[in-house]
PDB file of C-alpha atoms in Angstrom:
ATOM      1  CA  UNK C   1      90.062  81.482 145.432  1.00 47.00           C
ATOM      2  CA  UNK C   2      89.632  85.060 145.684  1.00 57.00           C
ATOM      3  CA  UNK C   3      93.348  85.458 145.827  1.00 62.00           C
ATOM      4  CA  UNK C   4      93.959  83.543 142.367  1.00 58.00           C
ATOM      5  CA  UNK C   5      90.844  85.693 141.243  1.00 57.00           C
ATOM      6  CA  UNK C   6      92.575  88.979 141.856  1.00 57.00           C
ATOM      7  CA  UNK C   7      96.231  87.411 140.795  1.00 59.00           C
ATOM      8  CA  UNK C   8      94.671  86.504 137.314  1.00 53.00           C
ATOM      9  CA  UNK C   9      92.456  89.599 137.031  1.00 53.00           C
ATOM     10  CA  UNK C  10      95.611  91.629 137.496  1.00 56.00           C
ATOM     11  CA  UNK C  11      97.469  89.324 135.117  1.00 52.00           C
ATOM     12  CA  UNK C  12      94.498  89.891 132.423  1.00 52.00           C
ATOM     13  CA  UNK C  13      94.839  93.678 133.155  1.00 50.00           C
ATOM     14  CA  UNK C  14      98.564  94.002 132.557  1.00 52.00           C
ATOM     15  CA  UNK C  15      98.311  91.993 129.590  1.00 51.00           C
ATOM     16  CA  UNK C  16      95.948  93.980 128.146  1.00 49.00           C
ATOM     17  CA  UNK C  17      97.844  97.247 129.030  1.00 52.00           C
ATOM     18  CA  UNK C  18     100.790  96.165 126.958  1.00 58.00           C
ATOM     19  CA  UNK C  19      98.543  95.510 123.825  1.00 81.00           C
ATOM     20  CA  UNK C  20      97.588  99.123 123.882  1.00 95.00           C
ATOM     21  CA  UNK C  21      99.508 100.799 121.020  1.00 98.00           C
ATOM     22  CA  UNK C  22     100.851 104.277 121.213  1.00 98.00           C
ATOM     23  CA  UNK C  23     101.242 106.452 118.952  1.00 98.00           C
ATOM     24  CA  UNK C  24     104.513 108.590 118.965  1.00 98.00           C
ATOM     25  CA  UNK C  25     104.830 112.289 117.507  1.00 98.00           C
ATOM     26  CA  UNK C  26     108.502 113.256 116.396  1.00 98.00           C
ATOM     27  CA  UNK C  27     109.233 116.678 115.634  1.00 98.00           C
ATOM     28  CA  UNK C  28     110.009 120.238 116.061  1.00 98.00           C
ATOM     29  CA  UNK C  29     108.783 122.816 118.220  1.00 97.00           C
ATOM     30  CA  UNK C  30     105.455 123.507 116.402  1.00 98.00           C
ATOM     31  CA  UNK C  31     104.212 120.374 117.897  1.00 98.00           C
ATOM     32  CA  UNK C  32     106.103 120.340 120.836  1.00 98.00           C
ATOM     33  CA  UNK C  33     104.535 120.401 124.379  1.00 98.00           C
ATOM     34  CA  UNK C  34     105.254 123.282 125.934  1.00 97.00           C
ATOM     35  CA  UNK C  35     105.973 123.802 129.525  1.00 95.00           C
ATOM     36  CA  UNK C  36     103.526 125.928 131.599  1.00 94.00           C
ATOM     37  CA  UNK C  37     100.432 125.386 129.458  1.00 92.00           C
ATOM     38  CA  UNK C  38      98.011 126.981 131.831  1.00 93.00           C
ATOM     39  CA  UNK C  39      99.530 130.325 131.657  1.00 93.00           C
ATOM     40  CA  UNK C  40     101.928 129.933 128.555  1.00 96.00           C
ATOM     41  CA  UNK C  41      99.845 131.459 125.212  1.00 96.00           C
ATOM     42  CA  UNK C  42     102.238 128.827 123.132  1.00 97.00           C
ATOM     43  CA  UNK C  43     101.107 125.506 122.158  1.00 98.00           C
ATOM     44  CA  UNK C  44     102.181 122.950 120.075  1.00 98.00           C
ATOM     45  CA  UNK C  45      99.711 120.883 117.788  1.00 98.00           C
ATOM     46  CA  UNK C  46     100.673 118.005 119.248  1.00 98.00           C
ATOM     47  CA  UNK C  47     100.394 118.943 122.967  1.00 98.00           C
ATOM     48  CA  UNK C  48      96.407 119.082 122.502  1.00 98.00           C
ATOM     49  CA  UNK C  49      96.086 116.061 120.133  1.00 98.00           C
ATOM     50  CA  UNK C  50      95.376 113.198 123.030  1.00 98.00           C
ATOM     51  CA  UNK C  51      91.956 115.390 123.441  1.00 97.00           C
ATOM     52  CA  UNK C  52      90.510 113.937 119.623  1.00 98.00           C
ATOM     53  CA  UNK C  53      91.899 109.969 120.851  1.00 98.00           C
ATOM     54  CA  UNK C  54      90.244 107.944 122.817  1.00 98.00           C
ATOM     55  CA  UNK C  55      91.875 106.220 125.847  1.00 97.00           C
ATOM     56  CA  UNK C  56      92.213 102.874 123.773  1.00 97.00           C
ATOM     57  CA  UNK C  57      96.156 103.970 122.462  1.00 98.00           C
ATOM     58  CA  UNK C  58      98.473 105.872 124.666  1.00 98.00           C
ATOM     59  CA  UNK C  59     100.114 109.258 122.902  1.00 98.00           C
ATOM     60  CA  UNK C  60     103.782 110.513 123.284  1.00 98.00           C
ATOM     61  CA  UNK C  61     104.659 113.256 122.247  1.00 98.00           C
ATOM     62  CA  UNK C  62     108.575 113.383 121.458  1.00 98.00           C
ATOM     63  CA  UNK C  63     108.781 116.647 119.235  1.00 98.00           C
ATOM     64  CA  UNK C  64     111.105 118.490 120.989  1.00 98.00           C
ATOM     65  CA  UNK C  65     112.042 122.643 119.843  1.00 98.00           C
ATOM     66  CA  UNK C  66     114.373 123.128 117.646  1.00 97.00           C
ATOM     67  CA  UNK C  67     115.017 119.698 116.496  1.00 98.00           C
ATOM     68  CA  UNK C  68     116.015 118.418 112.643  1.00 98.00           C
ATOM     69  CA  UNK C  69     115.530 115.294 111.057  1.00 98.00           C
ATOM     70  CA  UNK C  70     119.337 115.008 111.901  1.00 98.00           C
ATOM     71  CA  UNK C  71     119.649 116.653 115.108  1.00 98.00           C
ATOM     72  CA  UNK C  72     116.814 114.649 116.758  1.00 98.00           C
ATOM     73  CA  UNK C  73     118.817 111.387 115.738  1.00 98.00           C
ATOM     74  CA  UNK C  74     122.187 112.712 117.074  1.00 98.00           C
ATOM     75  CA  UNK C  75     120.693 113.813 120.087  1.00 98.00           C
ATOM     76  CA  UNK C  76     119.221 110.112 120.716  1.00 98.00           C
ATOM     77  CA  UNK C  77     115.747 110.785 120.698  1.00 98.00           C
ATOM     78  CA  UNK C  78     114.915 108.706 118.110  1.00 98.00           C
ATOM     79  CA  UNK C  79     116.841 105.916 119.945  1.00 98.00           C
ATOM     80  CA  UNK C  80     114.397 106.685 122.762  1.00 98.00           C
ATOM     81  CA  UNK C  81     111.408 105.840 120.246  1.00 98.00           C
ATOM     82  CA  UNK C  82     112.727 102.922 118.542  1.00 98.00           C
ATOM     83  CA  UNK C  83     113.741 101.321 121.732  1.00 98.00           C
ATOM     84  CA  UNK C  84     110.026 101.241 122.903  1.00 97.00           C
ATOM     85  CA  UNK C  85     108.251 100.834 119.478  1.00 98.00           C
ATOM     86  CA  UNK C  86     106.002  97.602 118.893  1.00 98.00           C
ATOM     87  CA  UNK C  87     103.923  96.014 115.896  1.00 98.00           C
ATOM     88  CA  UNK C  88     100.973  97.647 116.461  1.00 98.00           C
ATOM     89  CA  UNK C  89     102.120 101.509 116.935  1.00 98.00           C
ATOM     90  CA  UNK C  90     102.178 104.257 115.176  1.00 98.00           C
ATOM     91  CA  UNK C  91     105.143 107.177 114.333  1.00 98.00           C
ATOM     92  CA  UNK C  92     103.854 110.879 113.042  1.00 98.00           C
ATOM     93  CA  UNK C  93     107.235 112.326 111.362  1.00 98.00           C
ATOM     94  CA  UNK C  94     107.219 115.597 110.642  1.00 98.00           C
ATOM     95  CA  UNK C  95     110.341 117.863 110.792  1.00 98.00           C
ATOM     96  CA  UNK C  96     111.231 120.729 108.112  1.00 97.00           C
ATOM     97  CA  UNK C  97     111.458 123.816 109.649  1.00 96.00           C
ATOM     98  CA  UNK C  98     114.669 123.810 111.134  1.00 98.00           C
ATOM     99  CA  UNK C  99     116.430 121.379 108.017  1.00 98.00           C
ATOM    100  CA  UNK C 100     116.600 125.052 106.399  1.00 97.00           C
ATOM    101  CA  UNK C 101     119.073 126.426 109.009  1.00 97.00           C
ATOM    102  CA  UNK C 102     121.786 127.065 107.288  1.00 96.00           C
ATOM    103  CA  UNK C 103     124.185 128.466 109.769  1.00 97.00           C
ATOM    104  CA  UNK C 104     123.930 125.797 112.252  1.00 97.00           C
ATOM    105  CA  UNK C 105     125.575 122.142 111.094  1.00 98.00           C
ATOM    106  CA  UNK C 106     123.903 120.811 113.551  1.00 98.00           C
ATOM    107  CA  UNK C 107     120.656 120.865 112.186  1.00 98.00           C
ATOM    108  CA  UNK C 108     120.948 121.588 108.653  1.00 98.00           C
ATOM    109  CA  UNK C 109     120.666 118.987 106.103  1.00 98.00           C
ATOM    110  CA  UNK C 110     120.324 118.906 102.070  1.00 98.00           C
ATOM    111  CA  UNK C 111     116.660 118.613 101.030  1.00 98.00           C
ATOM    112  CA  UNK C 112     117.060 115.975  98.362  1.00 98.00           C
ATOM    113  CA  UNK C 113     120.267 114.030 100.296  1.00 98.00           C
ATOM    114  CA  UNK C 114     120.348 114.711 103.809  1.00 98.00           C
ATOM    115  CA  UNK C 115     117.132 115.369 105.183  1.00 98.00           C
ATOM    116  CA  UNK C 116     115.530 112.814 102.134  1.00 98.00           C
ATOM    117  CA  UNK C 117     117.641 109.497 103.646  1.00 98.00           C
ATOM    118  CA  UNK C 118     116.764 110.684 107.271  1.00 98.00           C
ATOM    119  CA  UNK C 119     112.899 110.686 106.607  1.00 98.00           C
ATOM    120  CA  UNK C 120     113.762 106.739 104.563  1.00 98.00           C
ATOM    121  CA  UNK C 121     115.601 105.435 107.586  1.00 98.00           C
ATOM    122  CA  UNK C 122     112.949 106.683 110.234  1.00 98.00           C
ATOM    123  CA  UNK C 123     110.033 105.070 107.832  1.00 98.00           C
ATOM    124  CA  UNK C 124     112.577 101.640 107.607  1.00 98.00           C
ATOM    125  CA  UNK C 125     112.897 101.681 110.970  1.00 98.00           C
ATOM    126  CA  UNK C 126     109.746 102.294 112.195  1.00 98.00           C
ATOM    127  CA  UNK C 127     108.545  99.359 109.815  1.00 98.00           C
ATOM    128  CA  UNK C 128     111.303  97.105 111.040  1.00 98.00           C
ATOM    129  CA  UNK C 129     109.669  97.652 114.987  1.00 98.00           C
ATOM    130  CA  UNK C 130     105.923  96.360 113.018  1.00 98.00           C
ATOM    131  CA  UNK C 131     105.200  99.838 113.523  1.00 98.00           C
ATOM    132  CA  UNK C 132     103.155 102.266 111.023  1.00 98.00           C
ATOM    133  CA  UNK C 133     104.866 105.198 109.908  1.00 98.00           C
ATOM    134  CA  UNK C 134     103.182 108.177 109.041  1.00 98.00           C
ATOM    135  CA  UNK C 135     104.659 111.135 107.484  1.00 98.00           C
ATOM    136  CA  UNK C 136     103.640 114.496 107.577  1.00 98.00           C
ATOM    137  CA  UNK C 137     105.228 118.131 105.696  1.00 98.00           C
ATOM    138  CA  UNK C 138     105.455 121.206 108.151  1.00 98.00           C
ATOM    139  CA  UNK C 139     102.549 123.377 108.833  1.00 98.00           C
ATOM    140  CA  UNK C 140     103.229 126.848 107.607  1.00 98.00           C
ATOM    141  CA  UNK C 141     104.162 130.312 108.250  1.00 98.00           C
ATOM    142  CA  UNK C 142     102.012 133.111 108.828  1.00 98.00           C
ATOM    143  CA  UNK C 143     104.266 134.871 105.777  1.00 98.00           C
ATOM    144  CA  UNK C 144     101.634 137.320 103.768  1.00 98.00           C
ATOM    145  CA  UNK C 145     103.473 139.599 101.749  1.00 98.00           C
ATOM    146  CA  UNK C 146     101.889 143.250 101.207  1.00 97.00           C
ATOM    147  CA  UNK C 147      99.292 142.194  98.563  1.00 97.00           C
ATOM    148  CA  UNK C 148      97.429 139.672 101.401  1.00 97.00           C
ATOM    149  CA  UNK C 149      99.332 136.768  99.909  1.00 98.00           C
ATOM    150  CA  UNK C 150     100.754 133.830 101.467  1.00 98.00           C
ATOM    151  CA  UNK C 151     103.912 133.627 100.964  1.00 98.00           C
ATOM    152  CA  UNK C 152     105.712 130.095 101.381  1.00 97.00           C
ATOM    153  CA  UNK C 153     109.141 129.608 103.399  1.00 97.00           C
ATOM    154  CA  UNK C 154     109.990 126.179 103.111  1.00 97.00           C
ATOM    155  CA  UNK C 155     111.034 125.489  99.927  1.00 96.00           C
ATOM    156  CA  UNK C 156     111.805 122.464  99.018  1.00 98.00           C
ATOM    157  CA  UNK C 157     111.690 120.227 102.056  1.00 98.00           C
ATOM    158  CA  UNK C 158     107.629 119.798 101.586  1.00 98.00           C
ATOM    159  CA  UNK C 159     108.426 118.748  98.191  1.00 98.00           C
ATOM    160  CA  UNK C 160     110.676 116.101  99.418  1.00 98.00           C
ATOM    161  CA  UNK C 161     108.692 114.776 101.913  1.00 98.00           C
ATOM    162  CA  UNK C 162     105.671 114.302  99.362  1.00 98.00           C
ATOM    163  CA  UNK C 163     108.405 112.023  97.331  1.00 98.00           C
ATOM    164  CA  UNK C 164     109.281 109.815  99.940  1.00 98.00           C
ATOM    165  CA  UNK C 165     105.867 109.356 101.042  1.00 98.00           C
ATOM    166  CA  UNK C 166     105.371 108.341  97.237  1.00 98.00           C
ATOM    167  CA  UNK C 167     108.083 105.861  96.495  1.00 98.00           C
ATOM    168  CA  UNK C 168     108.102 104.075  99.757  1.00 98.00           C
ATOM    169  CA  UNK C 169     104.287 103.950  99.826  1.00 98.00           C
ATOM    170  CA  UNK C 170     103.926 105.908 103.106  1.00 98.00           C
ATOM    171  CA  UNK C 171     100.539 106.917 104.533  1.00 98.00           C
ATOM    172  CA  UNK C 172     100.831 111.118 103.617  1.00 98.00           C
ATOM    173  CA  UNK C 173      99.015 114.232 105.345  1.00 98.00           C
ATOM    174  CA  UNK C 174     100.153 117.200 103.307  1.00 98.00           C
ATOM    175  CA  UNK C 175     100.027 120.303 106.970  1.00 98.00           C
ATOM    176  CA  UNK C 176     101.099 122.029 104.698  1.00 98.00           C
ATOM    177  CA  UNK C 177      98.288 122.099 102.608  1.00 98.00           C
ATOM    178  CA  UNK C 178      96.038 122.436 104.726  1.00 98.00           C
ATOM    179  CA  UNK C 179      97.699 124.871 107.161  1.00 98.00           C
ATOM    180  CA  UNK C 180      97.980 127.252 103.865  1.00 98.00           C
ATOM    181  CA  UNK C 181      94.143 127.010 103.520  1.00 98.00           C
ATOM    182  CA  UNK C 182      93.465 127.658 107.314  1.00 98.00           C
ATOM    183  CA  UNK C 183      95.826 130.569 106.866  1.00 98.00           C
ATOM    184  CA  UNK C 184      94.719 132.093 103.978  1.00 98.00           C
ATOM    185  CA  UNK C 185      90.819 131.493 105.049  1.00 98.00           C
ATOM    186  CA  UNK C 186      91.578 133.135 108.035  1.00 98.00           C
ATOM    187  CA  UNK C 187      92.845 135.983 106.335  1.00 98.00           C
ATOM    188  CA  UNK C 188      96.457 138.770 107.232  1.00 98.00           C
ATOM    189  CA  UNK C 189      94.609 140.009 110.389  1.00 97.00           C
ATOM    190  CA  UNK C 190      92.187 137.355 111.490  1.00 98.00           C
ATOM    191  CA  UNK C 191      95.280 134.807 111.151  1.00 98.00           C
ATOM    192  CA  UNK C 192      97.234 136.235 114.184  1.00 98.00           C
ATOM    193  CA  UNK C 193      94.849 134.748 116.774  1.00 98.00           C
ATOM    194  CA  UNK C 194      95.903 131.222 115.579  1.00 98.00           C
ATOM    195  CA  UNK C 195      99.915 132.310 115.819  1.00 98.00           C
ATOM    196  CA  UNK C 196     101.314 134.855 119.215  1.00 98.00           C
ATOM    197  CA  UNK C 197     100.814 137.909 118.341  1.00 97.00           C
ATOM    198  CA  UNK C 198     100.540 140.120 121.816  1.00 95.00           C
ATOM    199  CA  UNK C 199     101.455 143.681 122.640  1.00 93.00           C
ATOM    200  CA  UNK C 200     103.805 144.384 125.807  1.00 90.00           C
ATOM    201  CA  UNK C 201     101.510 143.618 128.965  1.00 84.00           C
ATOM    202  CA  UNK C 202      98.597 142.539 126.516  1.00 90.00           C
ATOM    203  CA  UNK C 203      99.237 139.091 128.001  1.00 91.00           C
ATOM    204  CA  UNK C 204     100.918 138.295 131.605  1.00 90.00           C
ATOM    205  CA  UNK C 205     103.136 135.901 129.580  1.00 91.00           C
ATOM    206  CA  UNK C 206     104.868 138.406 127.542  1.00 91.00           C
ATOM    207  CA  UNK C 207     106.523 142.246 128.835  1.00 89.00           C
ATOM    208  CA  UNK C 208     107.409 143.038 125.771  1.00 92.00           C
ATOM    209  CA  UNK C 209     105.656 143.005 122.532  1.00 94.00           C
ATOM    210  CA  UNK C 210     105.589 139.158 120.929  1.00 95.00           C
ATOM    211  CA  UNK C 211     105.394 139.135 116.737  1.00 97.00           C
ATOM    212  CA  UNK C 212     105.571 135.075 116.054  1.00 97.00           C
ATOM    213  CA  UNK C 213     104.231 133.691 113.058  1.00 98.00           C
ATOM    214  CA  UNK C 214     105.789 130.609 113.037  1.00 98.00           C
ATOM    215  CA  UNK C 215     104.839 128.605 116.565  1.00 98.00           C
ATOM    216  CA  UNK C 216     100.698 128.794 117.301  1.00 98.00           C
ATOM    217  CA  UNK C 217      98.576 129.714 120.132  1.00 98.00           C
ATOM    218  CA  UNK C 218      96.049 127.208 121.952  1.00 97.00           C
ATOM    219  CA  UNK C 219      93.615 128.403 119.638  1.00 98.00           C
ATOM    220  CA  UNK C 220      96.125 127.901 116.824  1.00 98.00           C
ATOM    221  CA  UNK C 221      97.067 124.459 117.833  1.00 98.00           C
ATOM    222  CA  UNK C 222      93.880 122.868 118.318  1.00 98.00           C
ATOM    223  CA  UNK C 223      92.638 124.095 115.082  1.00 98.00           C
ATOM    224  CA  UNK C 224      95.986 122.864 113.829  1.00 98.00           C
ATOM    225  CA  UNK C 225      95.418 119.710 115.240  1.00 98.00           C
ATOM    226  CA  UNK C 226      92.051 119.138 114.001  1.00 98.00           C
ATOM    227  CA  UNK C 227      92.929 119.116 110.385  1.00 98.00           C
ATOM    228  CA  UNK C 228      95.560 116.851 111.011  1.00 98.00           C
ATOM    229  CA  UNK C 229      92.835 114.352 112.747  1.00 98.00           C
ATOM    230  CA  UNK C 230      90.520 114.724 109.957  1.00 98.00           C
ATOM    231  CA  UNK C 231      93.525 114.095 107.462  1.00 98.00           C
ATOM    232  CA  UNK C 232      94.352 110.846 109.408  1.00 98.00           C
ATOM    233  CA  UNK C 233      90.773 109.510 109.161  1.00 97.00           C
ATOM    234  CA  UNK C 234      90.983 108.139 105.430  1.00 97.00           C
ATOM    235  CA  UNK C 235      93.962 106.888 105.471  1.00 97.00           C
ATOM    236  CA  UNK C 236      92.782 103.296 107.168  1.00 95.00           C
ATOM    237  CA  UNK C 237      96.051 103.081 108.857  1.00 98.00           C
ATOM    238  CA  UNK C 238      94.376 101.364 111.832  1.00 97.00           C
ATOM    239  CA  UNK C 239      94.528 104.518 113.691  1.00 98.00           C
ATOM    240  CA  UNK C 240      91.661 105.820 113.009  1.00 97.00           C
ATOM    241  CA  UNK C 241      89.571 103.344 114.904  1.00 97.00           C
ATOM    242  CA  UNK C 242      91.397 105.409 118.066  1.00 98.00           C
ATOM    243  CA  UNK C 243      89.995 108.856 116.802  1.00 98.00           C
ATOM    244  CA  UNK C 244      86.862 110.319 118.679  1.00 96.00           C
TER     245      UNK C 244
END
């Protein structure tokens, strides 16, 4: 008896492990993990999301540096995702920031062609899996100008992302948005502590001087990471029911 007890308690336990839905980040190196984390200064936002979940949905994090909307498909990374994706889960799409690169075919793609009909076959595909797509546009740069203003770098890939998420009725978080207002709260000087900003030997990591607006420190990432959790709240996507 005890034998069929354990059997079916084992059974109920497995069962239950493959209803738990994950929720899958794709995207670019600002929310990337990054390797070394105890001693590296450079985190991605998605690297310290699991922290605001609860253990009821699993998190992977497939955002990979210097990926596109095109180059994470050609690499097969998105085949990765799609091969494991289930009714029930959840995709976070967010790529922008290296779309713009010009000089490398790789990556590059046209805002309103390219990069538009690779954000509409990730959503169609993620809702062809029973799976909730949710897009997001790129945080921002640390770009003030002389006068203290924030200067934006992007263009029009934000733009393009806000249109998608409006025809094809996608659940929106505008980073962008909100990343502007974290910057520009924090201020030109009080803004560095979010981004890497280190003089030679200031920081083991680092022997010579570091100057990076665009990827964010732990500090950086986790306050990065709780706008984007307070975004996701309202939406009543299902996955807020996971959110501490």
């Amino acid at each position: 008896m005890n034998k069929k007890l354990s059997i079916l308690f084992l059974f109920l336990s497995l069962t239950i492990l493959a209803q738990k839905p994950t929720l899958y980040l794709i995207g670019d190196s600002t929310m990337s993990n990054k390797e070394n984390p105890e001693k590296n200064p450079e985190h991605g936002w998605g690297q310290v999301l699991p922290q605001f979940f609860t253990n009821g949905i699993e998190i992977q994090n497939h955002a990979m540096n210097g990926r596109s909307s095109k180059s994470f498909r050609t690499e097969g990374r998105w085949d990765k995702v799609e091969k494991q994706l289930k009714k029930g889960d959840f995709v976070i799409i967010q790529f922008g920031h290296n779309d713009q690169k010009l000089k490398d075919s790789t990556k590059f793609t046209n805002p309103y062609t390219q990069y538009r009909a690779n954000l509409e076959r990730y959503v169609t595909e993620t809702r062809a899996k029973g799976a909730t797509p949710i897009l997001m546009t790129s945080i921002t740069r640390r770009n003030f100008n002389e006068n203290g203003v924030l200067v934006d770098t992007h263009k029009e890939y934000p733009l393009v992302v806000r249109l998608v998420a409006d025809a094809m009725k996608v659940p929106f978080v505008d980073m962008q948005l909100l990343t502007e207002q974290m910057e520009i709260a924090a201020g030109p000087e009080k803004s560095k502590l979010l981004h890497l900003h280190f003089k030679a030997g200031e920081n083991p990591y680092y022997d010579k001087d570091k100057v990076d607006d665009t990827h964010l420190s732990k500090l950086g990432a986790e306050t990065v990471a709780k706008l984007a959790v307070n975004a996701l709240k309202p939406l009543k996507t299902g996955l807020e029911k996971y959110i501490k």
